[in-house]
Amino acid sequence: MRYLPKSESERREMLDVLGLDSIEDLFSHLPEETKLNRPLNIAPGKSEYEIVEYFRARGNENAMNYASFLGAGVYNHYRPVMVDTIVSRGEFLTSYTPYQAEISQGTLTTIFEFQTMMCQLTGMDVANASMYDGSSAVPEAAMMAVRVTGRNRVLVSRTVHPEYREVLRTYAQHQGMPVADFGYVDGTGAVDLADLEAQISAGDVAAVVIQTPNFFGMVEDVKTAADLAHKHGALLVVAFTEAVSLGLLAPPREADIVAGELQSFAISPSYGGPYAGIIATKEKYIRQLPGRIVGETKDTHGNRAFCLTLATREQHIRREKATSNICTNQALIALMATVFMSVYGKEGLRELAEQNLAKAHYLSEDMDLRFRGPFFNEFVIRTEPEALNAELLKHNIIGGLPLGRFYPELEGCMLVCATEMAKRAHLDQFKKCADAVGQPAMAAARNEGARA
Amino acid sequence: MRYLPKSESERREMLDVLGLDSIEDLFSHLPEETKLNRPLNIAPGKSEYEIVEYFRARGNENAMNYASFLGAGVYNHYRPVMVDTIVSRGEFLTSYTPYQAEISQGTLTTIFEFQTMMCQLTGMDVANASMYDGSSAVPEAAMMAVRVTGRNRVLVSRTVHPEYREVLRTYAQHQGMPVADFGYVDGTGAVDLADLEAQISAGDVAAVVIQTPNFFGMVEDVKTAADLAHKHGALLVVAFTEAVSLGLLAPPREADIVAGELQSFAISPSYGGPYAGIIATKEKYIRQLPGRIVGETKDTHGNRAFCLTLATREQHIRREKATSNICTNQALIALMATVFMSVYGKEGLRELAEQNLAKAHYLSEDMDLRFRGPFFNEFVIRTEPEALNAELLKHNIIGGLPLGRFYPELEGCMLVCATEMAKRAHLDQFKKCADAVGQPAMAAARNEGARA
Amino acid sequence: MIKKTRPHITQNEPLLFEISSPGKKGYQLPELDVPAVDATKALGAGNVREQIEGFPEVSEVEVIRHYTRLSTWNYAIDLGLYPLGSCTMKYNPRINETVARTEGLAWAHPYQPEELSQGAMEITAVLEDMLAEITGMDAVTLQPAAGAHGEMTGIFLMRALLQSQGNPRKTLLIPDSAHGTNPATATMAGYAVQNIKSNDRGFVDLDVLAKYVTEDVAGLMITNPSTIGVFEENITKITDLLHSKGALVYMDGANMNALVGMARPGDFGIDVMHLNLHKTFSTPHGGGGPGAGPVAVKKALEPFLPTPRLRRSQENRWSWDYDRPQTIGRVRAFYGNFGVLVRALAYIMAHGGDGLRRATMDAVLNANYLRKLLEPYFDLPYNAPSMHECVFSDTRQVKQGARTGDMAKRLIDYGFHPYTVSFPLIVPGALMIEPTETEGKRELDLFADALISIAKEIEDDVEHVLKAPHLTRTSRVDETAAARKPIVRWKPSAEA
Amino acid sequence: MIKKTRPHITQNEPLLFEISSPGKKGYQLPELDVPAVDATKALGAGNVREQIEGFPEVSEVEVIRHYTRLSTWNYAIDLGLYPLGSCTMKYNPRINETVARTEGLAWAHPYQPEELSQGAMEITAVLEDMLAEITGMDAVTLQPAAGAHGEMTGIFLMRALLQSQGNPRKTLLIPDSAHGTNPATATMAGYAVQNIKSNDRGFVDLDVLAKYVTEDVAGLMITNPSTIGVFEENITKITDLLHSKGALVYMDGANMNALVGMARPGDFGIDVMHLNLHKTFSTPHGGGGPGAGPVAVKKALEPFLPTPRLRRSQENRWSWDYDRPQTIGRVRAFYGNFGVLVRALAYIMAHGGDGLRRATMDAVLNANYLRKLLEPYFDLPYNAPSMHECVFSDTRQVKQGARTGDMAKRLIDYGFHPYTVSFPLIVPGALMIEPTETEGKRELDLFADALISIAKEIEDDVEHVLKAPHLTRTSRVDETAAARKPIVRWKPSAEA
Ligand SMILES: Cc1ncc(COP(=O)(O)O)c(C=O)c1O
Ligand SMILES: Cc1ncc(COP(=O)(O)O)c(C=O)c1O
């Protein structure tokens, strides 16, 4: 087997050192009833060529060569070639968590740079070096708020990604951490501050969680939400799913904790993962941060050096008292994001965000927008979602996300996203199809007409 | 521009050091009439995304997802993933010819290994570290023979790749090195020893050039050819185009010079290049070898080390008296071949060759073979080449090479190749189509019948 | 004598921020093919940011040099043995990186129509089946992103089952040799932790255990083989004991590299367990992740698995089933670390059933070989038969003034990544060594040589060992200073 | 003070043959889906080889470690400045590697039907056009595999034209500053070489030249800018002179990085020239190749170009034209190093016309900046304005006992690849420095610092410089011993 670097004679030599006849002897102490006495029911080993062909065939069963208007937490951005070039270097790809600082300065330095750029982007003071994804970063942020405030309740806006809210509920269920939703304003699709105020006033709220741009693509008023949360002694957690928006949008400085998803930073959609989440916060909360943190220090010769630090927050030291049970995180994916940020840089990230803004706004022209207010690269339209998507598929276009699935009241609405990858021809095609399909009311009328 | 690592302010600082106003000043001494006073007529710079799309679109205009039975000097073998993994490392990809041995031991060591494996495969004593390709290795080998023997004539078998023979003629034309062809035996497709003997007897022959497996896929009798050449004081040059055959075929030990093409060793067909040629020979001719050679030595601490050696053969030292004008060669491509040989190794190369043999022989069953004799993974059939290829294209199969193009007497014959990549279903489909199309005679008869 | 390394120049490199200069660019965007939009108008002035203070501005060549130079400061599997116990740092086949980038897979959006996702769903389903076969369990969820995430999922599942039976109970029993994620997970699931002391052979003590197993106990979290690399000889008795009290047994599957193809947790009474695909199934660690922590369960726990679940129609089409009334809920968005799952499946396919078994055998052979070579020089606190790793103690060397951490640093000079230091906690000054099956005899011999040579150095010149490493570009790093006054982001020196 | 490097451990690694062991495997083939064939029967016993004596047998993980370890012993552009004069070692954009691997391009067989090769042919045609535009010439062949191959092609073309006019003539004039490939090429084309001495400013001396230009002279092979990096001030006079005698002018285009977008050889009288795509157009050198050496010609030479040529039909379809009665013939099989051509085109597309010009300007700026910084410390034998490179002499340092080669070795300790040593031959002890445009100010400053520091070291402690490099894993290599008794292949030690 090509992954096993031993010849039979070498195995024999090693067994001789051990004074054994066969490798099986090393398993002879296993209680008989625990042993598997048949071969695994898994086909014999395959060659590289066959494996490549198998996955190609599976890939071809998925969408290939479609334009897409899906966003909803996963965005179609260009991945600079530099990203895979760098993460494919064995020195990054095949190293472990950098426990041994003296031979891990490469990884440690990139993490320090990552943390710095996360702070620069979010307006926070400190950032950890990755959570599993945005959806698990949100509950971890809420748990942080619980630890910081000594309170228990969590209020989450219904404009936060519905799957993130589900994950928050799952995490919270056994931690004495009741989670309640608050609503959005029907006309703007932004958080309903009145509802928030009503619920927060009941007290014991540790965290208020909002997202900007929110699930509908609308830009939220972070400052007002922060003021409200702070007035009631709660922390404001601001989530984001579209990191590219940070190139253009004011950073959520008024938040206490920022919890986000970096998929937009050169991480391929990959049917949902692996992605990389982060949590950033104020300096004063650093000891409540979950996950890895890298700090600057010196070696014995006085050279600048980096190492993992503040480990006393973590499970391997604190065990049942740790800030989180997280151990393995998304380091290599965070490195992808780091390289992405290096390539685009200050001007590039802004220009990229501006292109996203322009594409989405071009697409939104003459569309029947469900909400009025500022949006970034996503927005909600009124249409007949299934009919429109079916129509688009005929043009090799994957349409937007029908919202009825997550919001019964938004049946007949679709979430649409346009990034820098959307070509004008596709945007125009989308508009044409949307026009043709029309809105549910219009469609109903059409049907009426047809019936009459 | 992303490839230019300077900001305007840095350019300014540098100009200040130079005491200049603008970079243009550095070109002011160019005579006015030599200056280009208009912009180049080349479109503005494109983004990565656009470049990727452009080449994808071009790729899609070529054959995609076809099975292929083409060989004829370029073979369709699997490329182990390890190959690109290694040649993509910047340390190999972006280094120059290893003139500075102390910081080039990586490249030098791989070349030394390459030379060794080339000797092991060919049965020669020494090998150079790459020529441009097989087709230019052949004339360089012939020129070597001229230098070694002090004679001038070159005899080349008509069973050597026709394009190689063309290149030989081009190279030879101004070097006082007459080149003549000798024929093949009509029944076997192997060199016509009688013709060779007749021509060599005229004297002054420096080199006899044959190829095995030859252009028709037939295995030549190297020993007999060598005896004949040697009897007349000529050197035998053995060319090869299908390196995989060396996994199974007896090495051409009786040759004086072996000149070959390594494309089969994990080098993608890439519409004809870059490939890698080599020349291997006897120890005693080493000072007549063209191209780079790496030798073993020691550093000042006594550590084993490698360096370029015998440079006195080369153009940068010997100028007009050099063995060749070659300078840049195919180092990275030779590294691909080196990694390929490492991955397959002793057993793998044999098994690979055996699979090729089996596939080609399976395909040849019940076919109307033009030649009788041992062949490796290519052979010639009688058919209606254009009709058969047209039929195969309908099944997304690219057929073989119609031979009339190179051999008027073989009009109605096709060179067919089957490697380990040929699937049984495609082999069977090929046979079915060949059956349906039949031979020219049969087809003519069919037409007659139809007309009657 | 150091046989494996020689010092060589490596490039220094400042931080990205320190090579930044205004106007340098590493990117170009396609020309905008729609009208530009005035951000202030579209978003409102208050919503538009100033430039990103301090964000880098560098060109493409600087990016590649920056990261290439940094990369040369790292050790990695691709450079040599990485014997971190419990981490299963094995060779990461490159073919897996290639297939994970297959266009139709890498660019699949999780919300694209199911009809256009059948390939991805098929991969997921096939992997679930194979993992069920390997573990001997009935159902598998691939949603968890890592081992600890899997633990959380698994314990939530146990709790949900117990809850459905009327009482979630209060306590989880955890052997003192367990990994830190185990107790941390218990807390997240709302359970109190009861540590169980191992006996002097390193096993769970049946009598001690029996005392703790009450009606309040939700279950046991056991690691088998344990973190000292021994197979729990009483495992079936242990699982029987828990089951007899209505409690469940969770297995931390981090050490499955010792069992695949040889023994199956499902066959020795485990109810729920996780796998670390980034250990046993060779997906690359990448400096700390990503991973995947699938959870395998027995039938009784299946109704509680996270949503969505795969469902196959009569026409053999896959769809996602969200209608699972007893589910514990999602543990993350979408369907898991799909790209990692692809790599794991490619690994399993490459080995095949028989190859997986042979890999396990070689892993255990390697660990025992090292144990044999090192035993004369280091104290072996537990001498039960080793499986895939062996754990020594530094007690002999401590007498001469050197601890496990010092020997670890000196190993670096010898060209090796150290073993796992000071874990498991039940071994004083542990040297926890897991070679994995992807090491050849030559590398193992060099490693044993190195450790033996260090043991001798400690006798001759302990100071030299205490100051190691000597041959790295960065000498011993002051971790205490880092934690005392944390500097966790770069600031321009003017600000500093 | 060495600012750019620190020593760090690097892994030792034996030769592949020394880690081989019978039965280890790095490969697996798909199961054979046709009947196996008995090789002895199919081929005849005499045609079947024994096993390949000494061929390696290693596993996959050993392969990746072997080459990864070896790679760390190399310097590379990706690690820093590579100022080899005449070699134009510039950044190799990675996007070019990606596009060259585009499936429909990388897997295109040269004999596949033209109808199924239109994309490849289009790329070839577009690149020919762009290179014609850049050089100001009328037609381009992409067949030659490297610069020297292009020289051969170009001189054959000249000879063919002269021959068609009745007399191929006898001699080629070549300035003494020329690269070795120039005279070597002349020999292959059957021409005698007449060296032309440069004047004391480094230029071709018009008066000297005039004396040599007779009716026997086929042409002049000139490099412009010359190998000392200066633009021939009399270039149009020179080309006029040759033309007036019915001779032709070949330009070695190795130094086109100084001219692209600023001046075109076609506009100053060049008849035929080659380009090195692996220099000017950034295709990677890969430790010595591959390259591509397209040849650009004026109209009169077009009929002689190698076959086949591209031809476009009225329906805009490409085909290959083999019917070129005056052709010199093929210079290699198929159509050239297509994969290299793809990379070069991608490079040109990324820059665009304006970007190419700006690249040239930065290249010249960089060379002049270094010249300025270094001039106080090193002897500049020719002080004509520098273009893309500058050439110093070691005369001052030689007086203190150190030669250009010694300083080159010491530069290695400072973290740089040396400049080109001892070329061109007209400069005694040349330091030939070509930074290219892809270097930033920081790297240039560090380089100048390093060389200046070495100049000072030579004054203080010349011995230290003479024994350099000190910080590499391999110290100064004995090249003389290597040539004295060449060992050019590994043999098992028993045999040795
Ligand atoms: C025994 C054991 N349990 C649990 C874990 C946690 O797994 P993960 O790091 O994937 O979260 C690890 C590994 O780090 C481990 O070694
Ligand atoms: C001036 C000059 N001419 C010719 C050549 C030969 O080009 P190549 O190495 O591509 O054959 C070179 C480069 O090596 C060169 O620098």
Short mmCIF file of C-alpha atoms in Angstrom, two decimals, chain B residues 1-6 11 13-14 17-18 23-24 26-27 29 31 33-36 38 40-43 45-46 52 58-59 61-64 70-72 74 76-77 82 84 86 88-98 100 102-107 109-110 112-113 115-116 120-121 124-126 132-133 135 161 163 166-167 170-171 173-175 246 248-251 268-274 287 293 295-301 304 307 309 315 319-320 325 328-332 338 342-348 350-352 355 358-359 362 375 405 424, chain D residues 15-18 25-27 29-30 33 35 43 47-49 51-58 60 66-67 70-71 73-78 82 84 87 89 92-95 101 104-109 111-112 116-121 133 145 148-149 152 156 159 178 180-181 183-185 187-190 233 236 258 262-264 278 284-290 320 322 328-335 337-339 349-353 358 361-362 364 366 368-369 372 387 409 412 417-418 437-441 474-478 482-483 487-490:
data_model
loop_
_atom_site.label_atom_id
_atom_site.label_comp_id
_atom_site.label_asym_id
_atom_site.label_seq_id
_atom_site.Cartn_x
_atom_site.Cartn_y
_atom_site.Cartn_z
CA MET B 1 0.16 46.68 -11.48
CA ARG B 2 0.18 43.71 -9.13
CA TYR B 3 3.51 42.32 -10.37
CA LEU B 4 5.33 45.58 -9.67
CA PRO B 5 6.22 45.82 -5.99
CA LYS B 6 6.59 49.54 -5.73
CA ARG B 11 9.70 55.26 -7.06
CA GLU B 13 12.55 58.15 -3.40
CA MET B 14 14.60 56.10 -5.81
CA VAL B 17 18.68 59.10 -5.14
CA LEU B 18 19.37 59.15 -8.87
CA ILE B 23 11.86 57.23 -15.04
CA GLU B 24 11.60 58.34 -18.66
CA LEU B 26 16.59 56.90 -17.92
CA PHE B 27 15.63 56.31 -21.54
CA HIS B 29 19.84 58.60 -24.23
CA PRO B 31 18.47 57.62 -30.17
CA GLU B 33 14.63 57.06 -34.12
CA THR B 34 14.78 53.91 -32.00
CA LYS B 35 12.09 55.00 -29.60
CA LEU B 36 8.55 53.74 -29.76
CA ARG B 38 3.07 55.23 -29.24
CA LEU B 40 1.83 49.09 -27.66
CA ASN B 41 -1.24 47.88 -29.43
CA ILE B 42 -2.06 45.39 -26.67
CA ALA B 43 -5.23 45.52 -24.60
CA GLY B 45 -4.02 44.47 -18.26
CA LYS B 46 -6.53 41.88 -17.17
CA VAL B 52 -8.51 32.16 -16.13
CA ARG B 58 -9.73 28.26 -25.27
CA GLY B 59 -9.43 24.90 -23.54
CA GLU B 61 -12.51 24.85 -27.88
CA ASN B 62 -10.10 21.91 -27.81
CA ALA B 63 -11.09 18.31 -27.31
CA MET B 64 -12.56 17.86 -23.84
CA LEU B 70 -3.32 8.64 -30.38
CA GLY B 71 0.29 7.90 -29.58
CA ALA B 72 2.89 8.53 -32.25
CA VAL B 74 3.03 11.54 -27.35
CA ASN B 76 -1.60 9.44 -22.65
CA HIS B 77 -0.37 8.24 -19.26
CA MET B 82 2.88 13.93 -6.48
CA ASP B 84 2.76 18.66 -9.67
CA ILE B 86 6.66 18.75 -6.07
CA SER B 88 5.02 23.48 -7.84
CA ARG B 89 7.27 24.13 -4.87
CA GLY B 90 8.73 27.56 -5.46
CA GLU B 91 12.16 26.25 -4.50
CA PHE B 92 12.17 24.08 -7.62
CA LEU B 93 9.91 26.12 -9.86
CA THR B 94 11.55 29.52 -9.46
CA SER B 95 15.23 28.71 -9.27
CA TYR B 96 17.77 29.12 -12.06
CA THR B 97 20.27 26.66 -13.46
CA PRO B 98 22.22 25.52 -10.38
CA GLN B 100 25.79 28.32 -7.31
CA GLU B 102 25.92 25.91 -2.21
CA ILE B 103 22.34 27.08 -2.55
CA SER B 104 21.25 24.70 -5.27
CA GLN B 105 21.86 21.30 -3.71
CA GLY B 106 18.15 20.52 -4.00
CA THR B 107 18.11 20.81 -7.76
CA THR B 109 20.67 16.23 -6.10
CA THR B 110 17.51 15.60 -8.10
CA PHE B 112 22.06 13.39 -10.08
CA GLU B 113 19.23 11.02 -9.28
CA GLN B 115 21.02 10.84 -14.41
CA THR B 116 21.33 7.67 -12.40
CA GLN B 120 19.59 2.27 -15.03
CA LEU B 121 16.75 2.39 -17.53
CA MET B 124 24.12 3.25 -20.51
CA ASP B 125 26.90 4.54 -18.24
CA VAL B 126 26.23 8.27 -18.26
CA TYR B 132 14.77 20.13 -25.42
CA ASP B 133 12.93 16.98 -26.44
CA SER B 135 13.36 15.19 -31.61
CA HIS B 161 9.49 9.20 -35.86
CA GLU B 163 9.16 14.51 -37.32
CA GLU B 166 12.77 16.12 -40.22
CA VAL B 167 14.47 17.80 -37.27
CA THR B 170 17.21 20.58 -40.35
CA TYR B 171 20.01 20.40 -37.81
CA GLN B 173 21.88 20.78 -43.23
CA HIS B 174 24.75 23.16 -42.61
CA GLN B 175 27.10 20.88 -40.72
CA LEU B 246 11.74 0.67 -20.83
CA LEU B 248 9.55 -4.06 -19.76
CA LEU B 249 11.78 -4.10 -22.82
CA ALA B 250 15.41 -5.08 -22.70
CA PRO B 251 17.46 -1.90 -22.50
CA SER B 268 1.30 16.30 -20.00
CA PRO B 269 0.79 16.22 -23.78
CA SER B 270 0.26 19.99 -23.71
CA TYR B 271 -0.19 20.25 -27.46
CA GLY B 272 3.37 19.20 -28.11
CA GLY B 273 5.54 20.62 -25.33
CA PRO B 274 7.35 21.30 -23.10
CA ARG B 287 33.26 14.52 -22.99
CA ILE B 293 25.89 17.11 -16.37
CA GLY B 295 28.74 15.34 -10.74
CA GLU B 296 29.38 14.27 -7.18
CA THR B 297 32.03 15.99 -5.09
CA LYS B 298 32.56 17.27 -1.56
CA ASP B 299 32.30 20.58 0.23
CA THR B 300 35.11 21.98 2.36
CA HIS B 301 33.73 20.13 5.38
CA ARG B 304 28.85 14.95 -0.06
CA CYS B 307 27.73 20.48 -8.81
CA THR B 309 30.58 19.56 -14.10
CA GLN B 315 29.00 26.97 -24.98
CA ARG B 319 31.91 29.14 -27.41
CA GLU B 320 32.23 28.23 -31.11
CA ASN B 325 24.80 25.59 -28.33
CA THR B 328 18.49 26.50 -21.13
CA ASN B 329 17.17 22.94 -21.11
CA GLN B 330 14.11 21.23 -19.66
CA ALA B 331 15.13 20.89 -16.02
CA LEU B 332 11.72 21.19 -14.41
CA THR B 338 12.27 12.04 -11.87
CA SER B 342 10.33 7.68 -7.87
CA VAL B 343 6.61 7.11 -7.46
CA TYR B 344 6.41 4.09 -9.75
CA GLY B 345 9.78 2.62 -8.90
CA LYS B 346 11.09 -0.73 -9.95
CA GLU B 347 7.89 -2.75 -9.69
CA GLY B 348 5.58 0.02 -10.72
CA ARG B 350 7.14 -2.81 -14.92
CA GLU B 351 3.51 -3.22 -13.97
CA LEU B 352 2.67 -0.05 -15.85
CA GLN B 355 -0.71 -2.92 -18.45
CA ALA B 358 -2.09 -5.89 -22.23
CA LYS B 359 -4.33 -3.06 -23.35
CA TYR B 362 -6.34 -6.74 -26.31
CA PHE B 375 4.95 -4.54 -30.51
CA ARG B 405 0.47 11.67 -44.11
CA ARG B 424 -12.13 -1.68 -21.81
CA LEU D 15 19.69 9.72 -2.15
CA LEU D 16 16.53 7.98 -3.23
CA PHE D 17 18.53 4.82 -3.87
CA GLU D 18 19.75 4.84 -0.30
CA LYS D 25 5.58 1.01 -3.22
CA GLY D 26 4.59 4.56 -4.05
CA TYR D 27 2.10 3.64 -6.72
CA LEU D 29 -2.48 0.99 -10.81
CA PRO D 30 -6.17 0.45 -11.51
CA ASP D 33 -9.72 -4.73 -17.07
CA PRO D 35 -6.62 -10.15 -19.90
CA LEU D 43 7.62 -9.75 -27.18
CA ASN D 47 13.19 -8.52 -25.74
CA VAL D 48 12.05 -8.62 -22.12
CA ARG D 49 14.31 -7.08 -19.54
CA GLN D 51 14.34 -6.07 -13.28
CA ILE D 52 15.80 -2.59 -13.47
CA GLU D 53 18.95 -2.94 -11.45
CA GLY D 54 19.18 -0.35 -8.70
CA PHE D 55 15.93 1.42 -9.55
CA PRO D 56 14.36 2.91 -6.42
CA GLU D 57 11.52 1.38 -4.41
CA VAL D 58 9.99 3.86 -2.04
CA GLU D 60 4.56 7.87 -1.35
CA HIS D 66 12.53 13.35 -0.15
CA TYR D 67 11.75 16.14 -2.55
CA LEU D 70 15.76 18.60 -1.02
CA SER D 71 13.76 21.66 -2.02
CA TRP D 73 18.36 23.29 0.10
CA ASN D 74 17.57 25.58 -2.86
CA TYR D 75 17.43 29.31 -3.22
CA ALA D 76 14.62 30.64 -5.45
CA ILE D 77 12.89 33.77 -6.68
CA ASP D 78 10.11 32.98 -4.25
CA TYR D 82 17.91 36.63 -7.82
CA LEU D 84 21.66 37.04 -12.18
CA CYS D 87 19.00 35.90 -16.85
CA MET D 89 15.00 36.28 -12.99
CA ASN D 92 6.81 34.00 -11.97
CA PRO D 93 3.10 34.66 -11.52
CA ARG D 94 1.31 31.61 -10.18
CA ILE D 95 -1.79 32.24 -12.22
CA ARG D 101 -2.84 23.25 -16.47
CA GLY D 104 -8.32 21.29 -22.52
CA LEU D 105 -4.84 22.75 -22.98
CA ALA D 106 -2.63 20.49 -20.88
CA TRP D 107 -4.19 17.34 -22.28
CA ALA D 108 -4.30 18.39 -25.92
CA HIS D 109 -2.47 15.86 -28.10
CA TYR D 111 -2.08 15.17 -33.47
CA GLN D 112 -5.67 15.51 -32.37
CA LEU D 116 -10.60 19.86 -31.85
CA SER D 117 -7.50 22.04 -31.42
CA GLN D 118 -8.84 25.46 -32.30
CA GLY D 119 -8.30 26.84 -28.81
CA ALA D 120 -4.64 25.88 -28.74
CA MET D 121 -4.11 27.25 -32.22
CA GLU D 133 3.81 43.96 -32.06
CA ALA D 145 12.45 25.61 -27.34
CA ALA D 148 19.92 29.08 -28.19
CA HIS D 149 17.42 27.09 -30.23
CA MET D 152 19.96 28.45 -34.47
CA PHE D 156 19.36 29.22 -40.43
CA ARG D 159 21.35 31.62 -44.29
CA ALA D 178 28.31 38.18 -26.69
CA GLY D 180 28.52 31.84 -25.57
CA THR D 181 25.47 30.53 -27.36
CA PRO D 183 29.35 31.67 -31.48
CA ALA D 184 28.24 28.10 -30.71
CA THR D 185 25.19 28.71 -32.87
CA THR D 187 29.19 26.86 -35.82
CA MET D 188 25.99 24.82 -36.04
CA ALA D 189 24.95 26.96 -38.98
CA GLY D 190 28.23 26.37 -40.75
CA GLU D 233 24.03 54.20 -29.39
CA THR D 236 20.74 52.18 -36.67
CA ALA D 258 15.06 46.75 -21.15
CA MET D 262 9.98 51.60 -25.16
CA ALA D 263 11.80 50.59 -28.35
CA ARG D 264 11.37 47.91 -30.97
CA HIS D 278 11.63 32.40 -19.79
CA PRO D 284 9.62 30.00 -14.66
CA HIS D 285 13.19 28.80 -15.04
CA GLY D 286 12.52 25.65 -13.05
CA GLY D 287 16.15 25.02 -12.18
CA GLY D 288 17.29 25.30 -15.79
CA GLY D 289 14.27 25.15 -18.05
CA PRO D 290 11.94 24.77 -19.88
CA TRP D 320 -1.56 23.99 -39.92
CA TYR D 322 2.88 22.22 -44.07
CA ILE D 328 14.34 25.63 -43.38
CA GLY D 329 12.41 22.66 -41.97
CA ARG D 330 11.34 21.82 -38.48
CA VAL D 331 13.61 22.65 -35.57
CA ARG D 332 11.68 20.32 -33.29
CA ALA D 333 8.71 17.99 -33.32
CA PHE D 334 5.21 19.45 -33.07
CA TYR D 335 4.68 23.19 -32.54
CA ASN D 337 6.84 24.47 -26.00
CA PHE D 338 3.15 25.20 -25.97
CA GLY D 339 2.79 25.11 -22.18
CA MET D 349 -2.49 39.73 -20.78
CA ALA D 350 -1.98 40.50 -17.10
CA HIS D 351 0.24 43.47 -17.87
CA GLY D 352 -1.42 44.76 -20.99
CA GLY D 353 0.45 47.12 -23.27
CA ARG D 358 5.81 50.21 -16.90
CA MET D 361 10.65 51.30 -16.74
CA ASP D 362 10.82 49.76 -13.28
CA VAL D 364 15.63 50.07 -15.67
CA ASN D 366 16.00 49.25 -10.35
CA ASN D 368 20.19 52.28 -12.13
CA TYR D 369 19.31 52.58 -8.47
CA LYS D 372 24.09 54.39 -7.99
CA MET D 387 19.51 49.94 -18.96
CA LYS D 409 29.80 33.20 -2.29
CA ILE D 412 24.91 33.82 -0.08
CA HIS D 417 21.60 34.65 -4.76
CA PRO D 418 24.75 36.01 -6.33
CA GLU D 437 11.29 45.09 -12.15
CA THR D 438 9.76 42.69 -9.67
CA GLU D 439 11.97 43.84 -6.81
CA GLY D 440 10.88 46.41 -4.30
CA LYS D 441 13.02 49.12 -2.80
CA THR D 474 26.83 22.91 2.20
CA SER D 475 30.01 24.93 2.37
CA ARG D 476 32.09 25.83 -0.66
CA VAL D 477 31.87 22.99 -3.14
CA ASP D 478 34.94 21.52 -4.80
CA ALA D 482 34.11 16.95 -9.60
CA ALA D 483 35.52 17.53 -13.06
CA ILE D 487 31.06 10.67 -10.73
CA VAL D 488 27.85 11.25 -12.61
CA ARG D 489 25.66 8.46 -11.33
CA TRP D 490 25.03 6.70 -8.08
#
